[in-house]
C-alpha atoms as a printed R data frame, in Angstrom:
    type eleno elety resid chain resno       x       y       z
1   ATOM     1    CA   VAL     A     1   7.641  13.332 -12.378
2   ATOM     2    CA   ASN     A     2   6.563   9.403 -11.951
3   ATOM     3    CA   GLU     A     3   3.980   9.281 -14.788
4   ATOM     4    CA   LEU     A     4   2.589  11.635 -17.779
5   ATOM     5    CA   ALA     A     5  -0.784  11.391 -19.261
6   ATOM     6    CA   ILE     A     6  -1.821  12.972 -22.885
7   ATOM     7    CA   SER     A     7  -5.492  13.636 -23.477
8   ATOM     8    CA   PRO     A     8  -6.674  11.666 -26.293
9   ATOM     9    CA   LEU     A     9  -9.262  14.368 -27.110
10  ATOM    10    CA   ASP     A    10  -6.390  17.105 -27.072
11  ATOM    11    CA   PRO     A    11  -2.834  16.568 -27.071
12  ATOM    12    CA   ASN     A    12  -2.022  20.184 -25.764
13  ATOM    13    CA   ILE     A    13  -3.478  18.629 -22.444
14  ATOM    14    CA   VAL     A    14  -1.064  16.904 -20.416
15  ATOM    15    CA   LEU     A    15  -0.972  15.928 -16.656
16  ATOM    16    CA   ALA     A    16   2.389  14.956 -14.837
17  ATOM    17    CA   ALA     A    17   2.055  13.143 -11.549
18  ATOM    18    CA   SER     A    18   5.109  14.039  -9.567
19  ATOM    19    CA   ASP     A    19   6.341  13.840  -5.823
20  ATOM    20    CA   GLN     A    20   5.390  17.526  -5.786
21  ATOM    21    CA   GLY     A    21   1.854  17.038  -6.776
22  ATOM    22    CA   LEU     A    22  -0.295  16.535  -9.776
23  ATOM    23    CA   LEU     A    23   0.491  19.070 -12.580
24  ATOM    24    CA   ARG     A    24  -1.867  20.049 -15.579
25  ATOM    25    CA   THR     A    25  -1.069  22.156 -19.077
26  ATOM    26    CA   ILE     A    26  -3.296  23.100 -21.428
27  ATOM    27    CA   ASN     A    27  -1.130  24.391 -23.935
28  ATOM    28    CA   ALA     A    28   1.381  21.563 -24.843
29  ATOM    29    CA   GLY     A    29   3.927  22.420 -21.616
30  ATOM    30    CA   GLY     A    30   4.084  26.242 -22.406
31  ATOM    31    CA   ALA     A    31   3.014  26.755 -18.770
32  ATOM    32    CA   TRP     A    32   1.574  24.493 -15.675
33  ATOM    33    CA   SER     A    33  -0.665  24.767 -12.899
34  ATOM    34    CA   LYS     A    34  -1.035  22.504  -9.823
35  ATOM    35    CA   VAL     A    35  -4.612  20.447  -9.757
36  ATOM    36    CA   HIS     A    36  -3.206  19.281  -6.142
37  ATOM    37    CA   THR     A    37   0.204  19.527  -4.198
38  ATOM    38    CA   GLN     A    38   0.317  15.918  -2.600
39  ATOM    39    CA   GLN     A    39   2.656  13.513  -3.784
40  ATOM    40    CA   THR     A    40   1.169  11.603  -6.824
41  ATOM    41    CA   TRP     A    41   2.359   8.278  -8.222
42  ATOM    42    CA   THR     A    42   0.120   7.672 -11.311
43  ATOM    43    CA   VAL     A    43  -2.067   9.513 -13.502
44  ATOM    44    CA   LYS     A    44  -3.953   7.758 -16.669
45  ATOM    45    CA   PHE     A    45  -6.902   8.901 -19.072
46  ATOM    46    CA   ARG     A    46  -9.374   6.728 -20.147
47  ATOM    47    CA   ALA     A    47  -9.444   6.149 -24.004
48  ATOM    48    CA   SER     A    48 -11.179   8.451 -25.807
49  ATOM    49    CA   THR     A    49 -12.938  10.581 -23.057
50  ATOM    50    CA   ASN     A    50 -11.901  13.561 -20.805
51  ATOM    51    CA   THR     A    51 -12.175  10.946 -17.808
52  ATOM    52    CA   VAL     A    52  -8.819  10.968 -15.876
53  ATOM    53    CA   PHE     A    53  -7.854   8.314 -13.071
54  ATOM    54    CA   THR     A    54  -4.723   9.315 -10.484
55  ATOM    55    CA   ALA     A    55  -3.795   8.300  -6.977
56  ATOM    56    CA   ARG     A    56  -2.352  10.512  -4.336
57  ATOM    57    CA   LYS     A    57  -0.799  10.286  -1.006
58  ATOM    58    CA   SER     A    58  -3.146  11.096   1.879
59  ATOM    59    CA   GLY     A    59  -1.575  11.179   5.398
60  ATOM    60    CA   SER     A    60  -0.274   7.824   6.008
61  ATOM    61    CA   GLY     A    61  -2.699   6.137   2.967
62  ATOM    62    CA   SER     A    62  -4.032   7.214  -0.153
63  ATOM    63    CA   ASP     A    63  -6.696   8.652  -2.418
64  ATOM    64    CA   PHE     A    64  -8.075   7.410  -5.469
65  ATOM    65    CA   ARG     A    65  -9.360  10.303  -7.618
66  ATOM    66    CA   ILE     A    66 -11.324  10.687 -10.799
67  ATOM    67    CA   SER     A    67 -11.741  13.699 -13.079
68  ATOM    68    CA   THR     A    68 -14.506  14.019 -15.925
69  ATOM    69    CA   ASP     A    69 -13.156  17.474 -17.104
70  ATOM    70    CA   GLY     A    70  -9.812  16.342 -18.387
71  ATOM    71    CA   GLY     A    71  -8.194  16.923 -15.216
72  ATOM    72    CA   ALA     A    72  -9.327  20.676 -14.398
73  ATOM    73    CA   THR     A    73 -11.101  19.001 -11.314
74  ATOM    74    CA   PHE     A    74 -10.669  15.997  -9.394
75  ATOM    75    CA   ASN     A    75 -13.088  14.015  -6.849
76  ATOM    76    CA   ASN     A    76 -12.036  11.146  -4.480
77  ATOM    77    CA   SER     A    77 -13.459   7.623  -4.862
78  ATOM    78    CA   ASN     A    78 -12.227   5.516  -2.064
79  ATOM    79    CA   THR     A    79 -15.086   2.975  -1.277
80  ATOM    80    CA   GLY     A    80 -13.379  -0.237  -1.049
81  ATOM    81    CA   TRP     A    81  -9.733   1.182  -1.077
82  ATOM    82    CA   TRP     A    82  -7.281   0.054   1.256
83  ATOM    83    CA   ILE     A    83  -6.777   1.418   4.541
84  ATOM    84    CA   PRO     A    84  -3.712   1.348   6.130
85  ATOM    85    CA   GLY     A    85  -3.811  -0.686   9.614
86  ATOM    86    CA   ALA     A    86  -1.523   1.024  12.681
87  ATOM    87    CA   GLY     A    87   2.128   0.897  11.669
88  ATOM    88    CA   GLU     A    88   1.030   0.745   8.104
89  ATOM    89    CA   GLU     A    89   1.772   3.162   5.466
90  ATOM    90    CA   CYS     A    90   0.892   3.402   1.636
91  ATOM    91    CA   THR     A    91   4.156   3.938  -0.172
92  ATOM    92    CA   GLY     A    92   3.100   3.825  -4.134
93  ATOM    93    CA   VAL     A    93   0.060   3.182  -6.318
94  ATOM    94    CA   MET     A    94  -0.044   2.327 -10.129
95  ATOM    95    CA   LEU     A    95  -2.905   2.389 -11.846
96  ATOM    96    CA   ALA     A    96  -3.749   0.209 -15.072
97  ATOM    97    CA   THR     A    97  -6.517   0.698 -17.613
98  ATOM    98    CA   CYS     A    98  -8.273  -2.475 -19.552
99  ATOM    99    CA   PRO     A    99  -8.389  -1.590 -23.618
100 ATOM   100    CA   SER     A   100 -10.599  -4.540 -24.073
101 ATOM   101    CA   ASN     A   101 -12.816  -3.320 -21.032
102 ATOM   102    CA   PRO     A   102 -13.238   0.202 -20.858
103 ATOM   103    CA   THR     A   103 -15.315   0.460 -17.324
104 ATOM   104    CA   LYS     A   104 -12.402  -1.888 -15.850
105 ATOM   105    CA   LEU     A   105  -9.233  -0.510 -13.799
106 ATOM   106    CA   TYR     A   106  -6.525  -2.009 -11.423
107 ATOM   107    CA   ALA     A   107  -4.685  -0.638  -8.855
108 ATOM   108    CA   TYR     A   108  -0.856  -1.920  -7.803
109 ATOM   109    CA   ILE     A   109  -0.739  -0.972  -4.243
110 ATOM   110    CA   ILE     A   110   2.424  -1.126  -1.951
111 ATOM   111    CA   GLY     A   111   3.341  -0.246   1.379
112 ATOM   112    CA   SER     A   112   5.438  -0.278   4.442
113 ATOM   113    CA   GLY     A   113   4.896  -2.220   7.633
114 ATOM   114    CA   ALA     A   114   6.189  -5.217   9.503
115 ATOM   115    CA   ASN     A   115   3.831  -7.410   7.941
116 ATOM   116    CA   LEU     A   116   3.547  -6.205   4.282
117 ATOM   117    CA   LYS     A   117   7.013  -6.584   3.012
118 ATOM   118    CA   GLY     A   118   6.392  -3.517   0.850
119 ATOM   119    CA   TYR     A   119   3.124  -5.163  -0.746
120 ATOM   120    CA   VAL     A   120  -0.377  -4.613  -0.309
121 ATOM   121    CA   GLY     A   121  -2.070  -5.997  -3.182
122 ATOM   122    CA   VAL     A   122  -3.810  -5.360  -6.658
123 ATOM   123    CA   PHE     A   123  -7.231  -4.147  -6.456
124 ATOM   124    CA   VAL     A   124  -9.917  -4.231  -9.038
125 ATOM   125    CA   SER     A   125 -12.785  -1.604 -10.162
126 ATOM   126    CA   ASN     A   126 -15.532  -2.764 -12.500
127 ATOM   127    CA   ASN     A   127 -17.277   0.502 -12.976
128 ATOM   128    CA   LEU     A   128 -14.734   3.277 -13.659
129 ATOM   129    CA   GLY     A   129 -13.486   3.068 -10.044
130 ATOM   130    CA   ALA     A   130 -16.560   3.976  -8.487
131 ATOM   131    CA   SER     A   131 -15.755   1.297  -5.761
132 ATOM   132    CA   TRP     A   132 -12.763  -1.537  -5.319
133 ATOM   133    CA   SER     A   133 -12.056  -4.771  -4.161
134 ATOM   134    CA   ASN     A   134  -9.273  -6.958  -3.545
135 ATOM   135    CA   THR     A   135  -8.135  -9.475  -6.657
136 ATOM   136    CA   ASN     A   136  -7.124 -11.975  -3.891
137 ATOM   137    CA   PRO     A   137 -10.064 -14.248  -4.011
138 ATOM   138    CA   PHE     A   138  -9.513 -14.552   0.123
139 ATOM   139    CA   GLY     A   139  -8.627 -10.743   0.292
140 ATOM   140    CA   ALA     A   140  -5.297 -11.723   1.990
141 ATOM   141    CA   ILE     A   141  -2.857  -8.592   2.550
142 ATOM   142    CA   GLY     A   142   0.330  -8.969   4.061
143 ATOM   143    CA   ASN     A   143   2.325 -11.918   5.420
144 ATOM   144    CA   SER     A   144  -0.265 -12.771   8.335
145 ATOM   145    CA   PRO     A   145  -2.563 -14.632   8.745
146 ATOM   146    CA   THR     A   146  -1.867 -16.099   5.149
147 ATOM   147    CA   ALA     A   147   1.655 -16.371   4.158
148 ATOM   148    CA   TYR     A   148   2.843 -15.229   0.905
149 ATOM   149    CA   ALA     A   149   3.175 -18.142  -1.280
150 ATOM   150    CA   ILE     A   150   3.486 -18.323  -5.101
151 ATOM   151    CA   PRO     A   151   0.774 -18.329  -6.662
152 ATOM   152    CA   GLY     A   152  -1.806 -18.476  -4.432
153 ATOM   153    CA   HIS     A   153  -0.673 -15.438  -2.490
154 ATOM   154    CA   THR     A   154   2.453 -13.703  -4.382
155 ATOM   155    CA   ASN     A   155   4.394 -10.708  -3.072
156 ATOM   156    CA   LEU     A   156   4.586  -8.877  -6.456
157 ATOM   157    CA   MET     A   157   7.458  -6.349  -4.726
158 ATOM   158    CA   THR     A   158  10.260  -8.863  -3.313
159 ATOM   159    CA   ASN     A   159  12.579 -10.861  -5.576
160 ATOM   160    CA   ASN     A   160  11.424 -14.123  -4.677
161 ATOM   161    CA   GLY     A   161   7.494 -13.597  -4.450
162 ATOM   162    CA   LEU     A   162   7.910 -14.635  -0.732
163 ATOM   163    CA   PHE     A   163   8.162 -12.753   2.762
164 ATOM   164    CA   SER     A   164  12.020 -13.859   2.710
165 ATOM   165    CA   GLY     A   165  12.780 -11.880  -0.295
166 ATOM   166    CA   PHE     A   166  14.080  -8.210  -0.668
167 ATOM   167    CA   GLU     A   167  11.801  -5.328  -2.241
168 ATOM   168    CA   GLN     A   168  13.025  -1.692  -3.174
169 ATOM   169    CA   GLY     A   169   9.485   0.086  -2.873
170 ATOM   170    CA   PHE     A   170   8.325   2.418  -5.284
171 ATOM   171    CA   TYR     A   171  11.550   2.638  -7.232
172 ATOM   172    CA   ASP     A   172  10.830  -0.768  -8.935
173 ATOM   173    CA   MET     A   173   7.050  -0.975  -9.751
174 ATOM   174    CA   ALA     A   174   5.186  -1.392 -13.049
175 ATOM   175    CA   ILE     A   175   1.659  -3.011 -14.006
176 ATOM   176    CA   VAL     A   176   0.148  -3.454 -17.468
177 ATOM   177    CA   VAL     A   177  -3.150  -5.255 -18.688
178 ATOM   178    CA   ASN     A   178  -3.049  -7.497 -22.101
179 ATOM   179    CA   PRO     A   179  -4.840  -5.282 -24.493
180 ATOM   180    CA   ALA     A   180  -6.827  -8.274 -25.747
181 ATOM   181    CA   ASN     A   181  -7.877  -9.851 -22.419
182 ATOM   182    CA   ASP     A   182  -8.577  -7.967 -19.125
183 ATOM   183    CA   GLN     A   183  -7.784 -10.883 -17.190
184 ATOM   184    CA   GLU     A   184  -4.237 -11.204 -18.284
185 ATOM   185    CA   LEU     A   185  -1.752  -8.837 -16.195
186 ATOM   186    CA   ILE     A   186   1.725  -8.500 -15.901
187 ATOM   187    CA   ALA     A   187   3.128  -6.313 -12.839
188 ATOM   188    CA   GLY     A   188   6.382  -6.742 -10.452
189 ATOM   189    CA   GLY     A   189   8.790  -5.001  -8.539
190 ATOM   190    CA   THR     A   190  12.506  -6.130  -8.389
191 ATOM   191    CA   SER     A   191  11.010  -9.470 -10.202
192 ATOM   192    CA   TRP     A   192   7.991  -9.663 -12.563
193 ATOM   193    CA   PHE     A   193   4.880 -11.807 -12.464
194 ATOM   194    CA   LYS     A   194   1.830 -12.670 -14.240
195 ATOM   195    CA   SER     A   195  -1.744 -13.484 -13.893
196 ATOM   196    CA   ILE     A   196  -4.165 -15.103 -16.092
197 ATOM   197    CA   ASN     A   197  -7.125 -14.835 -13.684
198 ATOM   198    CA   GLY     A   198  -7.572 -11.104 -13.033
199 ATOM   199    CA   GLY     A   199  -5.068 -11.267 -10.419
200 ATOM   200    CA   GLN     A   200  -6.334 -13.953  -8.467
201 ATOM   201    CA   THR     A   201  -2.911 -15.731  -8.570
202 ATOM   202    CA   TRP     A   202   0.508 -14.865  -9.910
203 ATOM   203    CA   LEU     A   203   3.253 -16.972 -11.468
204 ATOM   204    CA   ALA     A   204   6.604 -15.766 -11.846
205 ATOM   205    CA   LEU     A   205   8.134 -14.779 -15.002
206 ATOM   206    CA   GLY     A   206  11.581 -13.588 -14.692
207 ATOM   207    CA   SER     A   207  14.411 -11.907 -13.356
208 ATOM   208    CA   TYR     A   208  15.416 -13.697  -9.727
209 ATOM   209    CA   VAL     A   209  12.512 -16.088 -10.205
210 ATOM   210    CA   GLY     A   210  10.714 -17.857 -13.381
211 ATOM   211    CA   GLY     A   211  11.438 -19.684 -16.325
212 ATOM   212    CA   LEU     A   212  11.742 -17.082 -18.890
213 ATOM   213    CA   ALA     A   213  15.297 -16.300 -20.615
214 ATOM   214    CA   TRP     A   214  17.583 -13.985 -18.514
215 ATOM   215    CA   SER     A   215  15.888 -10.590 -17.914
216 ATOM   216    CA   HIS     A   216  17.268  -8.016 -15.954
217 ATOM   217    CA   PRO     A   217  15.700  -7.420 -12.190
218 ATOM   218    CA   ASP     A   218  14.091  -4.097 -11.401
219 ATOM   219    CA   MET     A   219  10.939  -3.110 -13.292
220 ATOM   220    CA   GLN     A   220  10.690   0.508 -13.999
221 ATOM   221    CA   ALA     A   221   7.636   0.513 -16.993
222 ATOM   222    CA   LEU     A   222   5.547  -1.838 -18.825
223 ATOM   223    CA   ALA     A   223   3.733  -0.515 -22.057
224 ATOM   224    CA   ALA     A   224   1.499  -3.022 -24.136
225 ATOM   225    CA   ASN     A   225   0.008  -2.038 -27.520
226 ATOM   226    CA   GLY     A   226  -1.750  -4.405 -29.890
227 ATOM   227    CA   SER     A   227   0.191  -7.676 -29.525
228 ATOM   228    CA   ASP     A   228   3.689  -5.722 -28.690
229 ATOM   229    CA   LEU     A   229   4.687  -5.943 -24.966
230 ATOM   230    CA   TRP     A   230   7.529  -3.845 -23.884
231 ATOM   231    CA   ILE     A   231   9.768  -4.359 -20.695
232 ATOM   232    CA   ALA     A   232  11.842  -1.695 -19.515
233 ATOM   233    CA   THR     A   233  14.174  -2.545 -16.367
234 ATOM   234    CA   ASP     A   234  17.620  -1.311 -15.192
235 ATOM   235    CA   GLY     A   235  19.331  -3.541 -17.671
236 ATOM   236    CA   GLY     A   236  17.828  -1.976 -20.572
237 ATOM   237    CA   LEU     A   237  14.642  -3.023 -22.945
238 ATOM   238    CA   ASP     A   238  12.912  -6.431 -23.549
239 ATOM   239    CA   TYR     A   239  10.374  -7.266 -26.154
240 ATOM   240    CA   SER     A   240   7.643  -9.921 -26.146
241 ATOM   241    CA   ASN     A   241   4.643 -10.443 -28.690
242 ATOM   242    CA   ASP     A   242   2.896 -12.798 -26.860
243 ATOM   243    CA   PHE     A   243   2.416 -11.318 -23.707
244 ATOM   244    CA   GLY     A   244   5.327 -12.409 -21.717
245 ATOM   245    CA   ARG     A   245   5.230 -16.241 -22.794
246 ATOM   246    CA   THR     A   246   8.594 -15.360 -24.490
247 ATOM   247    CA   ILE     A   247  11.039 -12.486 -24.449
248 ATOM   248    CA   GLU     A   248  14.243 -11.187 -26.483
249 ATOM   249    CA   ALA     A   249  16.398  -8.268 -25.741
250 ATOM   250    CA   ARG     A   250  16.053  -5.421 -27.962
251 ATOM   251    CA   MET     A   251  18.728  -2.870 -26.858
252 ATOM   252    CA   ASN     A   252  21.502  -3.004 -30.224
253 ATOM   253    CA   GLY     A   253  22.350   0.771 -30.617
254 ATOM   254    CA   ILE     A   254  21.411   1.611 -26.877
255 ATOM   255    CA   SER     A   255  23.943   2.511 -24.679
256 ATOM   256    CA   GLY     A   256  23.895   3.982 -21.076
257 ATOM   257    CA   ALA     A   257  25.737   4.094 -17.565
258 ATOM   258    CA   ASP     A   258  24.860   3.689 -14.170
259 ATOM   259    CA   LEU     A   259  27.212   5.798 -11.671
260 ATOM   260    CA   TRP     A   260  26.767   4.932  -8.034
261 ATOM   261    CA   GLY     A   261  28.937   7.443  -6.237
262 ATOM   262    CA   PHE     A   262  32.354   8.461  -6.207
263 ATOM   263    CA   ASP     A   263  35.103   8.962  -3.466
264 ATOM   264    CA   SER     A   264  38.800  10.350  -3.305
265 ATOM   265    CA   GLY     A   265  42.033   8.759  -2.622
266 ATOM   266    CA   TRP     A   266  45.352   9.908  -1.527
267 ATOM   267    CA   ASN     A   267  49.113   8.637  -1.326
268 ATOM   268    CA   GLU     A   268  51.441   9.315   1.520
269 ATOM   269    CA   ASP     A   269  55.052   8.685   0.952
């Protein structure tokens, strides 16, 4: 399961975006049905409504989908949505809603292809997903003809924001909008970046690049509520009360381990 969404009107209704499709329960998990079978990366409820947004795999591309009945049925809404070129493929989408502007949505899209280096862009809709546009003011996608560069054309997936960096695909991917300001976003993959102008430019915050105190690479989740921002990475949990201007670790009492594999050994006398 890639993401869960609980209905704000009925907590018994839950949707699960998974690699096996979009699943839905109306009895708090007592039973589940599949809304569709395609790989689904993300699912979000619009606050205080039955409207649901999701994105799924479709051939080499993807579909943005909308439901107005709590996720029982969906329709595609792909006007302005990214379409892969030759040799390209969509490999993930994460959606972010805007608490201060309920009709606005952001879509963080990644892809494979020699020119992309893991990253497509952040797209925006100002009309509940009816149409989409690239937040980059020049419509730049990929490293050519406009090369990746911080802050004007930052690759949010690579560790250094440039074509020369490395990325790990959908494994590391998260985005969140400041609840009080729909122009402020934080997103990233191996490192994390911040925009204060609706995605037009992105500055590095931390991990491999950026000026913040040390934060572990590999973004797994971002969550904001009021002035509280939580950053979950492969290294644990960090907290900020000023939307990423400062951070501190919040891991006392949390323990964990990563087991990467095993092998056998022997001794011959």
